[in-house]
mmCIF file of C-alpha atoms in Angstrom:
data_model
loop_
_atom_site.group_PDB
_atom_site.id
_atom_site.type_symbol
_atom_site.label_atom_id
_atom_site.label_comp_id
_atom_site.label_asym_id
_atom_site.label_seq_id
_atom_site.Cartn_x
_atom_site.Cartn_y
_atom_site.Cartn_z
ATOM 1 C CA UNK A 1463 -18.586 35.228 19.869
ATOM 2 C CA UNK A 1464 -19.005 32.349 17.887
ATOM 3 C CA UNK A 1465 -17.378 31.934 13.711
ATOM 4 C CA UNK A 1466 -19.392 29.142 13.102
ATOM 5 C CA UNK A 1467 -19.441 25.761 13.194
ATOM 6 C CA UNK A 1468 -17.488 22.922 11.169
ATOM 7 C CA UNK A 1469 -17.375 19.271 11.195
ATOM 8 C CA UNK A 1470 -14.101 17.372 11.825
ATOM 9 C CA UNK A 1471 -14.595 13.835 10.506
ATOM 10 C CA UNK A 1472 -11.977 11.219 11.742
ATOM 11 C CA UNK A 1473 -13.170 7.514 9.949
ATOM 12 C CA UNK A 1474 -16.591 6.987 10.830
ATOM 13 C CA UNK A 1475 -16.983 9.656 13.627
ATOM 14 C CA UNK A 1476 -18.107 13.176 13.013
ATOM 15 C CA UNK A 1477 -17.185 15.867 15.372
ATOM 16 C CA UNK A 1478 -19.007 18.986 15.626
ATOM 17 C CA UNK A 1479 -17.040 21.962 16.611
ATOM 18 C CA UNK A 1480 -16.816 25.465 17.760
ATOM 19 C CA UNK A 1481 -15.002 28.165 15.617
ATOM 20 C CA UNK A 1482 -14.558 31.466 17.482
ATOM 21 C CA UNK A 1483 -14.708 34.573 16.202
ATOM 22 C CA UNK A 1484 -10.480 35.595 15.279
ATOM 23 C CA UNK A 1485 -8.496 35.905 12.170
ATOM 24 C CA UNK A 1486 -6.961 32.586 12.882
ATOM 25 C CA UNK A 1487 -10.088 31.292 13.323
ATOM 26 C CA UNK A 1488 -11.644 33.120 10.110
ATOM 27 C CA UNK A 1489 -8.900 32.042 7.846
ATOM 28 C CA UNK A 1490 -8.673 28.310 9.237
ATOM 29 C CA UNK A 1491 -12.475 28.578 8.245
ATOM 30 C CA UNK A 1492 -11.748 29.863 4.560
ATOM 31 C CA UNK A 1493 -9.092 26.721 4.097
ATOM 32 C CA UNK A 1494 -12.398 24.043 4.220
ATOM 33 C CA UNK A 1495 -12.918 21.469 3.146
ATOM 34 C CA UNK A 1496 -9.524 20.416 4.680
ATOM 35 C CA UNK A 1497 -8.339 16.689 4.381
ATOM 36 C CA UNK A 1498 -4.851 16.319 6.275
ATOM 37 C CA UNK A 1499 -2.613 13.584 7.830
ATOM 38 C CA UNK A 1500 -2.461 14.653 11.711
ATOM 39 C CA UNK A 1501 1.005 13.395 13.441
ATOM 40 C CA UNK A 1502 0.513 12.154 17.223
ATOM 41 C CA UNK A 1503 2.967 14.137 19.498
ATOM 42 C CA UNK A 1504 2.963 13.204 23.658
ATOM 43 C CA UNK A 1505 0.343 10.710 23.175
ATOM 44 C CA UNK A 1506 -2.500 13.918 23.848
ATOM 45 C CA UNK A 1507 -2.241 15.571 20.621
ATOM 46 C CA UNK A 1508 -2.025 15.575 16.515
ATOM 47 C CA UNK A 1509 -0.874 18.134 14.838
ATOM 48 C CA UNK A 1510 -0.554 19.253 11.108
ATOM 49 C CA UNK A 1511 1.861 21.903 9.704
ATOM 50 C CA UNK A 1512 0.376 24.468 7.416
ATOM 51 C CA UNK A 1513 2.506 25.748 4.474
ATOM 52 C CA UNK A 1514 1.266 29.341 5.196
ATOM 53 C CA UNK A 1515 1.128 31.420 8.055
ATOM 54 C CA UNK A 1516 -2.112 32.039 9.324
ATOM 55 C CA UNK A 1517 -2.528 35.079 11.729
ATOM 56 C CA UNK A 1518 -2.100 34.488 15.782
ATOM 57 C CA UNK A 1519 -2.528 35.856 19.020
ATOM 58 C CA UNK A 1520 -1.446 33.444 20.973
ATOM 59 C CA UNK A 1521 -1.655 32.938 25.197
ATOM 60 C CA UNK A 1522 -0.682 29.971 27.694
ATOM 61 C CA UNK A 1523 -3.870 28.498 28.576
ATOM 62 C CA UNK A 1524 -2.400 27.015 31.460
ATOM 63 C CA UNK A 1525 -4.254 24.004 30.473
ATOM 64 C CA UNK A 1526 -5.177 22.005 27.906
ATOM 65 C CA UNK A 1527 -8.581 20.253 27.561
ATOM 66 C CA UNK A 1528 -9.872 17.128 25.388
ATOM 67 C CA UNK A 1529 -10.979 18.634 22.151
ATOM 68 C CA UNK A 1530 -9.221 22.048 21.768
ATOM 69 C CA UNK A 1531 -8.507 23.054 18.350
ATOM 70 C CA UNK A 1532 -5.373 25.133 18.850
ATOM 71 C CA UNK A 1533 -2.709 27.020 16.423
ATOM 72 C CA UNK A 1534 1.047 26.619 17.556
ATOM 73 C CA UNK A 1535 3.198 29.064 15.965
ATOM 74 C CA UNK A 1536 1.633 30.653 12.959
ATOM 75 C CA UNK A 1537 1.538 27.379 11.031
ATOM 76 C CA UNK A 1538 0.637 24.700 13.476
ATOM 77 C CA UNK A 1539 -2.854 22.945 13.800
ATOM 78 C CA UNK A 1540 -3.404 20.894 16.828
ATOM 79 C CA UNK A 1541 -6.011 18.882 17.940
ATOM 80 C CA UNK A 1542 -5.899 17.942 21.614
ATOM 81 C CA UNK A 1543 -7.673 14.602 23.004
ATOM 82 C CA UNK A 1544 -6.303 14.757 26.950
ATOM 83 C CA UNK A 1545 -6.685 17.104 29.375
ATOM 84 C CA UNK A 1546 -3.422 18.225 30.843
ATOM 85 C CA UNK A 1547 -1.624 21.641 31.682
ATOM 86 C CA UNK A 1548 0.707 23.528 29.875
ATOM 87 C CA UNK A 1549 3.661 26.326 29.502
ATOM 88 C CA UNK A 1550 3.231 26.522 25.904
ATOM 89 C CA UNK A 1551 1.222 29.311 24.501
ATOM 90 C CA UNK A 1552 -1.436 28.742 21.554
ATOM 91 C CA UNK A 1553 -4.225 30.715 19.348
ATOM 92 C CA UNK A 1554 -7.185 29.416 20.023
ATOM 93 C CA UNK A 1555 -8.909 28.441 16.635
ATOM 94 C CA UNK A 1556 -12.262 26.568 18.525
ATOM 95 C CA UNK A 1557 -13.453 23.325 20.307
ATOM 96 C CA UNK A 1558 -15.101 20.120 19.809
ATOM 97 C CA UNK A 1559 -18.750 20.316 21.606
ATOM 98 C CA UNK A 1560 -18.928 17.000 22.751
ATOM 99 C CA UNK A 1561 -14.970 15.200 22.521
ATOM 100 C CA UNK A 1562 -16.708 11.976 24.256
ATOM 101 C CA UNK A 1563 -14.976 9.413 22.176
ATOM 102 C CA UNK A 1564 -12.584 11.902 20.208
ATOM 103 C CA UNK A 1565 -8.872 10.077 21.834
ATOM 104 C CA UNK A 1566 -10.360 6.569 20.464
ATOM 105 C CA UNK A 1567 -11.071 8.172 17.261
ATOM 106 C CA UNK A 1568 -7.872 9.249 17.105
ATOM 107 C CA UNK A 1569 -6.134 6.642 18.435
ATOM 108 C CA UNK A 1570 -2.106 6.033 19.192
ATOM 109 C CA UNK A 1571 -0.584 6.946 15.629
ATOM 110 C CA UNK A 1572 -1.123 9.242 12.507
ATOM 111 C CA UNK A 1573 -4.275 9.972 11.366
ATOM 112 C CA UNK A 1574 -6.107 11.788 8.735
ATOM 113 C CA UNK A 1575 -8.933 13.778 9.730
ATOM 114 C CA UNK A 1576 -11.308 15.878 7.475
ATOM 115 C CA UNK A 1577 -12.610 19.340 8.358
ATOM 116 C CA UNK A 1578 -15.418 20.393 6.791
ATOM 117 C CA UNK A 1579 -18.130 23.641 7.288
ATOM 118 C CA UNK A 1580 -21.548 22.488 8.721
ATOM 119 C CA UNK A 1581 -23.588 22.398 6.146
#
């Protein structure tokens, strides 16, 4: 079931995303508009640090695809822009509908990216 969807803004390019339908989702959602400076980690992901804990219920995907919005932890956002596989285990908060250009977006450092509610 779907939560909606939001807009994740990164320079120029706008993102439309996914939220699914979890409290981590739901109060990710309630935080927007969101403007935050994403660190790059591993060259496949940014990630921001919350000051709160939001709620999880987390898994091991086993893998990770380009444009998974993921919560590490209880106060972790991260934004994934390569496909790979993993042992770590994540709440899944949503995903980017088309990512087709989201890793150049990016690009190789920190970034600040906007997330917004679809209007």
């Amino acid at each position: 079931m779907i939560n909606g969807n939001i807009k994740i803004i990164i320079g120029s390019q706008t993102f439309t995303a996914k939220l699914l339908d979890n409290n981590s989702a739901k109060n990710f959602k309630e935080m927007l508009p969101l403007t935050i400076n994403m660190t790059d980690l591993n060259g496949n992901e940014k990630y921001y640090d919350f000051s709160k804990s939001l709620p999880t219920n987390s898994s091991n995907p086993g893998m990770m695809n380009n444009g998974d919005l993921m919560l590490y932890g209880s106060k972790t956002l991260v934004l994934f822009y390569k496909t790979f596989s993993t042992s770590y285990s994540y709440t899944k908060l949503g995903k980017i509908d088309d990512a087709t250009g989201l890793a150049s977006a990016l690009g190789s450092g920190n970034v600040t990216v906007t997330f917004e509610l679809e209007s």
